[in-house]
């Protein structure tokens, strides 16, 4: 049986990480197929870009309904597409434990800091305000906590004296675009195991 290499991409906004994944797939650097792009916000740039590139695109507004109702709809949609992985790409909602447990070790996120430093929001400002000299980006499994799942891949980005939150975010984003596809490929290839919190390549 051929291996399931479908991914679902969940976005909330601009969609530049989503586009980087599509570019990686279309250029053969990532052996995967985009089953569906789902946005929890209507009329954002990301979902328009996904549509214009011909990808199956679904808007599932999270406003105006309860978290539970929204997640039930999301779970039904995702199960229908049956992706191997659910890749959060600028998806700005916390997922409930029930949601996470529905897709064990199948949800990945990219986060613009070197976790476990600076989880949550406004993380580039957090890193600057703290006086950190390095930040970066992290791809990790999503667990029941906030940005607390096992780390799959990271890239370090130096913080410069003249940085603002915006300039730092821009430089980290360049690295995010390179990091995510490789991390997804690694997980799809299944040659890994989790020991404790460590995601390790298995020896063949
Ligand atoms: C990216 O920097 C991503 O790491 C971050 O939002 C941005 C989305 O940009 N995600 C989070 O902060 C998740 N907690 P994009 O829509 O252009 O990919």
mmCIF file of C-alpha atoms and ligand atoms in Angstrom:
data_model
loop_
_atom_site.group_PDB
_atom_site.id
_atom_site.type_symbol
_atom_site.label_atom_id
_atom_site.label_comp_id
_atom_site.label_asym_id
_atom_site.label_seq_id
_atom_site.Cartn_x
_atom_site.Cartn_y
_atom_site.Cartn_z
ATOM 1 C CA UNK A 1 0.000 0.000 0.000
ATOM 2 C CA UNK A 2 1.382 3.454 -0.827
ATOM 3 C CA UNK A 3 2.119 5.603 2.176
ATOM 4 C CA UNK A 4 -0.215 8.458 3.048
ATOM 5 C CA UNK A 5 1.750 11.643 2.340
ATOM 6 C CA UNK A 6 -1.179 14.055 2.504
ATOM 7 C CA UNK A 7 -0.928 17.137 4.693
ATOM 8 C CA UNK A 8 -3.604 19.556 5.826
ATOM 9 C CA UNK A 9 -2.423 23.131 6.357
ATOM 10 C CA UNK A 10 -4.217 25.275 8.941
ATOM 11 C CA UNK A 11 -3.768 29.034 8.709
ATOM 12 C CA UNK A 12 -5.190 32.205 10.213
ATOM 13 C CA UNK A 13 -3.649 34.969 8.122
ATOM 14 C CA UNK A 14 -0.956 35.903 5.658
ATOM 15 C CA UNK A 15 0.004 32.355 4.704
ATOM 16 C CA UNK A 16 3.689 32.796 3.848
ATOM 17 C CA UNK A 17 4.656 29.511 5.547
ATOM 18 C CA UNK A 18 1.831 27.787 3.670
ATOM 19 C CA UNK A 19 3.208 29.170 0.388
ATOM 20 C CA UNK A 20 6.714 28.001 1.283
ATOM 21 C CA UNK A 21 5.331 24.476 1.789
ATOM 22 C CA UNK A 22 3.492 24.600 -1.531
ATOM 23 C CA UNK A 23 6.690 25.799 -3.238
ATOM 24 C CA UNK A 24 8.657 22.960 -1.631
ATOM 25 C CA UNK A 25 6.098 20.398 -2.833
ATOM 26 C CA UNK A 26 5.802 21.844 -6.319
ATOM 27 C CA UNK A 27 9.579 21.940 -6.766
ATOM 28 C CA UNK A 28 10.006 18.359 -5.517
ATOM 29 C CA UNK A 29 11.831 19.268 -2.286
ATOM 30 C CA UNK A 30 8.977 17.935 -0.167
ATOM 31 C CA UNK A 31 7.351 14.646 -1.090
ATOM 32 C CA UNK A 32 3.806 15.370 0.085
ATOM 33 C CA UNK A 33 0.419 16.464 -1.211
ATOM 34 C CA UNK A 34 -1.695 19.284 0.184
ATOM 35 C CA UNK A 35 -5.063 17.659 0.908
ATOM 36 C CA UNK A 36 -6.699 20.861 2.115
ATOM 37 C CA UNK A 37 -5.962 24.348 3.417
ATOM 38 C CA UNK A 38 -8.271 25.442 6.226
ATOM 39 C CA UNK A 39 -8.499 28.977 7.575
ATOM 40 C CA UNK A 40 -10.371 29.914 10.727
ATOM 41 C CA UNK A 41 -10.632 33.499 9.479
ATOM 42 C CA UNK A 42 -12.586 34.525 6.408
ATOM 43 C CA UNK A 43 -11.128 36.675 3.661
ATOM 44 C CA UNK A 44 -7.518 36.503 4.652
ATOM 45 C CA UNK A 45 -4.619 36.729 2.255
ATOM 46 C CA UNK A 46 -3.563 33.138 2.887
ATOM 47 C CA UNK A 47 -6.812 31.484 1.882
ATOM 48 C CA UNK A 48 -7.074 33.661 -1.243
ATOM 49 C CA UNK A 49 -3.536 32.599 -2.223
ATOM 50 C CA UNK A 50 -4.354 28.933 -1.642
ATOM 51 C CA UNK A 51 -7.458 29.235 -3.825
ATOM 52 C CA UNK A 52 -5.588 31.104 -6.561
ATOM 53 C CA UNK A 53 -3.012 28.280 -6.671
ATOM 54 C CA UNK A 54 -5.801 25.754 -7.116
ATOM 55 C CA UNK A 55 -5.655 24.047 -3.721
ATOM 56 C CA UNK A 56 -8.751 22.773 -1.950
ATOM 57 C CA UNK A 57 -9.481 25.611 0.463
ATOM 58 C CA UNK A 58 -12.009 25.741 3.250
ATOM 59 C CA UNK A 59 -12.971 28.632 5.498
ATOM 60 C CA UNK A 60 -14.210 27.484 8.901
ATOM 61 C CA UNK A 61 -14.870 30.639 10.902
ATOM 62 C CA UNK A 62 -14.115 30.297 14.587
ATOM 63 C CA UNK A 63 -15.994 33.436 15.531
ATOM 64 C CA UNK A 64 -19.633 33.274 16.533
ATOM 65 C CA UNK A 65 -19.605 29.615 17.587
ATOM 66 C CA UNK A 66 -18.240 27.832 20.620
ATOM 67 C CA UNK A 67 -14.725 26.367 20.623
ATOM 68 C CA UNK A 68 -16.221 22.901 20.911
ATOM 69 C CA UNK A 69 -18.557 23.374 17.942
ATOM 70 C CA UNK A 70 -15.772 24.854 15.850
ATOM 71 C CA UNK A 71 -13.398 22.019 16.654
ATOM 72 C CA UNK A 72 -16.044 19.387 15.935
ATOM 73 C CA UNK A 73 -16.503 20.845 12.453
ATOM 74 C CA UNK A 74 -12.756 21.033 12.008
ATOM 75 C CA UNK A 75 -12.268 17.416 13.101
ATOM 76 C CA UNK A 76 -14.980 16.222 10.706
ATOM 77 C CA UNK A 77 -13.421 18.139 7.809
ATOM 78 C CA UNK A 78 -9.944 16.854 8.619
ATOM 79 C CA UNK A 79 -11.097 13.246 8.982
ATOM 80 C CA UNK A 80 -12.768 13.477 5.601
ATOM 81 C CA UNK A 81 -9.456 14.500 3.987
ATOM 82 C CA UNK A 82 -7.520 11.926 6.032
ATOM 83 C CA UNK A 83 -4.142 13.700 6.119
ATOM 84 C CA UNK A 84 -1.054 12.010 7.524
ATOM 85 C CA UNK A 85 -0.145 15.327 9.155
ATOM 86 C CA UNK A 86 -1.919 18.501 10.177
ATOM 87 C CA UNK A 87 0.525 21.387 9.757
ATOM 88 C CA UNK A 88 -0.245 24.599 11.611
ATOM 89 C CA UNK A 89 1.196 27.533 9.672
ATOM 90 C CA UNK A 90 0.380 30.746 11.441
ATOM 91 C CA UNK A 91 -2.728 29.160 12.959
ATOM 92 C CA UNK A 92 -3.430 31.444 15.883
ATOM 93 C CA UNK A 93 -5.743 29.306 17.989
ATOM 94 C CA UNK A 94 -4.988 26.970 20.851
ATOM 95 C CA UNK A 95 -6.313 23.493 20.179
ATOM 96 C CA UNK A 96 -8.197 21.692 22.937
ATOM 97 C CA UNK A 97 -6.870 18.480 24.519
ATOM 98 C CA UNK A 98 -9.730 16.597 22.821
ATOM 99 C CA UNK A 99 -8.635 17.877 19.427
ATOM 100 C CA UNK A 100 -4.987 17.044 20.059
ATOM 101 C CA UNK A 101 -5.880 13.543 21.263
ATOM 102 C CA UNK A 102 -7.922 12.924 18.107
ATOM 103 C CA UNK A 103 -4.744 13.209 16.017
ATOM 104 C CA UNK A 104 -1.914 11.819 18.169
ATOM 105 C CA UNK A 105 1.563 12.760 16.899
ATOM 106 C CA UNK A 106 -0.040 14.080 13.735
ATOM 107 C CA UNK A 107 -0.139 17.831 14.469
ATOM 108 C CA UNK A 108 2.899 20.000 13.802
ATOM 109 C CA UNK A 109 3.389 23.719 14.455
ATOM 110 C CA UNK A 110 5.979 26.285 13.490
ATOM 111 C CA UNK A 111 6.732 28.909 16.100
ATOM 112 C CA UNK A 112 8.924 32.013 15.750
ATOM 113 C CA UNK A 113 11.186 31.548 18.761
ATOM 114 C CA UNK A 114 13.650 29.020 20.088
ATOM 115 C CA UNK A 115 11.330 27.046 22.330
ATOM 116 C CA UNK A 116 11.040 26.553 25.228
ATOM 117 C CA UNK A 117 11.975 30.252 25.348
ATOM 118 C CA UNK A 118 9.143 32.636 24.529
ATOM 119 C CA UNK A 119 5.988 30.590 23.877
ATOM 120 C CA UNK A 120 2.709 32.336 23.141
ATOM 121 C CA UNK A 121 2.197 35.606 21.324
ATOM 122 C CA UNK A 122 4.367 38.627 20.392
ATOM 123 C CA UNK A 123 7.371 36.405 20.827
ATOM 124 C CA UNK A 124 9.853 38.548 18.904
ATOM 125 C CA UNK A 125 9.062 41.450 21.244
ATOM 126 C CA UNK A 126 9.360 39.062 24.202
ATOM 127 C CA UNK A 127 12.839 38.018 23.034
ATOM 128 C CA UNK A 128 13.960 41.642 22.523
ATOM 129 C CA UNK A 129 12.539 42.830 25.845
ATOM 130 C CA UNK A 130 14.239 39.951 27.637
ATOM 131 C CA UNK A 131 17.575 40.934 26.138
ATOM 132 C CA UNK A 132 18.171 37.584 24.448
ATOM 133 C CA UNK A 133 21.076 37.530 21.973
ATOM 134 C CA UNK A 134 19.670 34.685 19.905
ATOM 135 C CA UNK A 135 16.202 33.682 18.872
ATOM 136 C CA UNK A 136 15.006 31.578 15.965
ATOM 137 C CA UNK A 137 12.221 29.242 14.983
ATOM 138 C CA UNK A 138 11.004 25.849 16.107
ATOM 139 C CA UNK A 139 8.953 23.096 14.506
ATOM 140 C CA UNK A 140 7.338 20.959 17.178
ATOM 141 C CA UNK A 141 4.591 18.447 17.753
ATOM 142 C CA UNK A 142 1.461 20.012 19.174
ATOM 143 C CA UNK A 143 0.484 18.697 22.583
ATOM 144 C CA UNK A 144 -2.132 19.825 25.087
ATOM 145 C CA UNK A 145 -0.068 22.818 26.225
ATOM 146 C CA UNK A 146 0.891 26.104 24.591
ATOM 147 C CA UNK A 147 3.913 25.587 22.298
ATOM 148 C CA UNK A 148 5.073 22.829 24.645
ATOM 149 C CA UNK A 149 5.219 19.722 22.438
ATOM 150 C CA UNK A 150 8.338 17.749 21.538
ATOM 151 C CA UNK A 151 10.773 19.687 19.359
ATOM 152 C CA UNK A 152 11.434 18.380 15.858
ATOM 153 C CA UNK A 153 13.721 21.045 14.334
ATOM 154 C CA UNK A 154 15.094 24.492 15.129
ATOM 155 C CA UNK A 155 17.100 27.248 13.476
ATOM 156 C CA UNK A 156 19.008 29.878 15.449
ATOM 157 C CA UNK A 157 18.754 33.542 14.408
ATOM 158 C CA UNK A 158 21.032 36.112 16.077
ATOM 159 C CA UNK A 159 19.386 39.184 17.583
ATOM 160 C CA UNK A 160 21.120 42.374 16.431
ATOM 161 C CA UNK A 161 21.505 45.551 18.506
ATOM 162 C CA UNK A 162 19.450 47.534 15.997
ATOM 163 C CA UNK A 163 16.622 44.964 15.764
ATOM 164 C CA UNK A 164 13.001 45.874 16.240
ATOM 165 C CA UNK A 165 10.316 43.221 16.681
ATOM 166 C CA UNK A 166 9.541 43.676 12.980
ATOM 167 C CA UNK A 167 13.097 43.281 11.654
ATOM 168 C CA UNK A 168 13.651 40.270 13.893
ATOM 169 C CA UNK A 169 10.330 38.718 12.817
ATOM 170 C CA UNK A 170 11.281 39.228 9.160
ATOM 171 C CA UNK A 171 14.661 37.493 9.561
ATOM 172 C CA UNK A 172 13.128 34.628 11.535
ATOM 173 C CA UNK A 173 10.425 34.213 8.887
ATOM 174 C CA UNK A 174 13.069 33.638 6.191
ATOM 175 C CA UNK A 175 14.382 30.747 8.288
ATOM 176 C CA UNK A 176 10.881 29.424 9.019
ATOM 177 C CA UNK A 177 10.320 29.087 5.288
ATOM 178 C CA UNK A 178 13.419 26.897 4.992
ATOM 179 C CA UNK A 179 12.858 24.856 8.145
ATOM 180 C CA UNK A 180 9.261 23.658 7.958
ATOM 181 C CA UNK A 181 9.366 21.593 4.758
ATOM 182 C CA UNK A 182 12.401 19.618 5.924
ATOM 183 C CA UNK A 183 10.824 18.919 9.286
ATOM 184 C CA UNK A 184 7.609 17.719 7.646
ATOM 185 C CA UNK A 185 9.600 15.476 5.312
ATOM 186 C CA UNK A 186 11.449 14.002 8.278
ATOM 187 C CA UNK A 187 8.207 13.195 10.097
ATOM 188 C CA UNK A 188 6.478 11.842 6.964
ATOM 189 C CA UNK A 189 9.426 9.534 6.326
ATOM 190 C CA UNK A 190 8.701 7.875 9.671
ATOM 191 C CA UNK A 191 12.344 7.152 10.529
ATOM 192 C CA UNK A 192 12.056 8.703 13.966
ATOM 193 C CA UNK A 193 11.056 7.868 17.478
ATOM 194 C CA UNK A 194 10.301 9.864 20.595
ATOM 195 C CA UNK A 195 12.329 8.989 23.660
ATOM 196 C CA UNK A 196 11.282 11.080 26.616
ATOM 197 C CA UNK A 197 10.859 14.479 24.990
ATOM 198 C CA UNK A 198 13.505 13.849 22.343
ATOM 199 C CA UNK A 199 12.530 13.322 18.714
ATOM 200 C CA UNK A 200 15.362 11.203 17.405
ATOM 201 C CA UNK A 201 16.215 9.749 14.020
ATOM 202 C CA UNK A 202 16.022 5.961 14.117
ATOM 203 C CA UNK A 203 19.094 4.070 13.043
ATOM 204 C CA UNK A 204 18.468 1.784 10.087
HETATM 205 C C1 LIG B 1 4.822 32.920 11.519
HETATM 206 O O1 LIG B 1 5.910 33.672 12.008
HETATM 207 C C2 LIG B 1 4.554 31.747 12.437
HETATM 208 O O2 LIG B 1 5.691 31.161 12.980
HETATM 209 C C3 LIG B 1 3.746 32.421 13.506
HETATM 210 O O3 LIG B 1 2.897 33.321 12.838
HETATM 211 C C4 LIG B 1 3.525 33.722 11.629
HETATM 212 C C5 LIG B 1 2.570 33.403 10.504
HETATM 213 O O4 LIG B 1 3.058 33.903 9.293
HETATM 214 N N1 LIG B 1 3.004 31.474 14.266
HETATM 215 C C6 LIG B 1 2.757 31.620 15.552
HETATM 216 O O5 LIG B 1 3.129 32.571 16.196
HETATM 217 C C7 LIG B 1 1.963 30.479 16.156
HETATM 218 N N2 LIG B 1 1.908 30.605 17.562
HETATM 219 P P1 LIG B 1 2.493 33.367 7.929
HETATM 220 O O6 LIG B 1 0.956 33.426 8.018
HETATM 221 O O7 LIG B 1 3.025 34.309 6.904
HETATM 222 O O8 LIG B 1 2.980 31.956 7.744
#
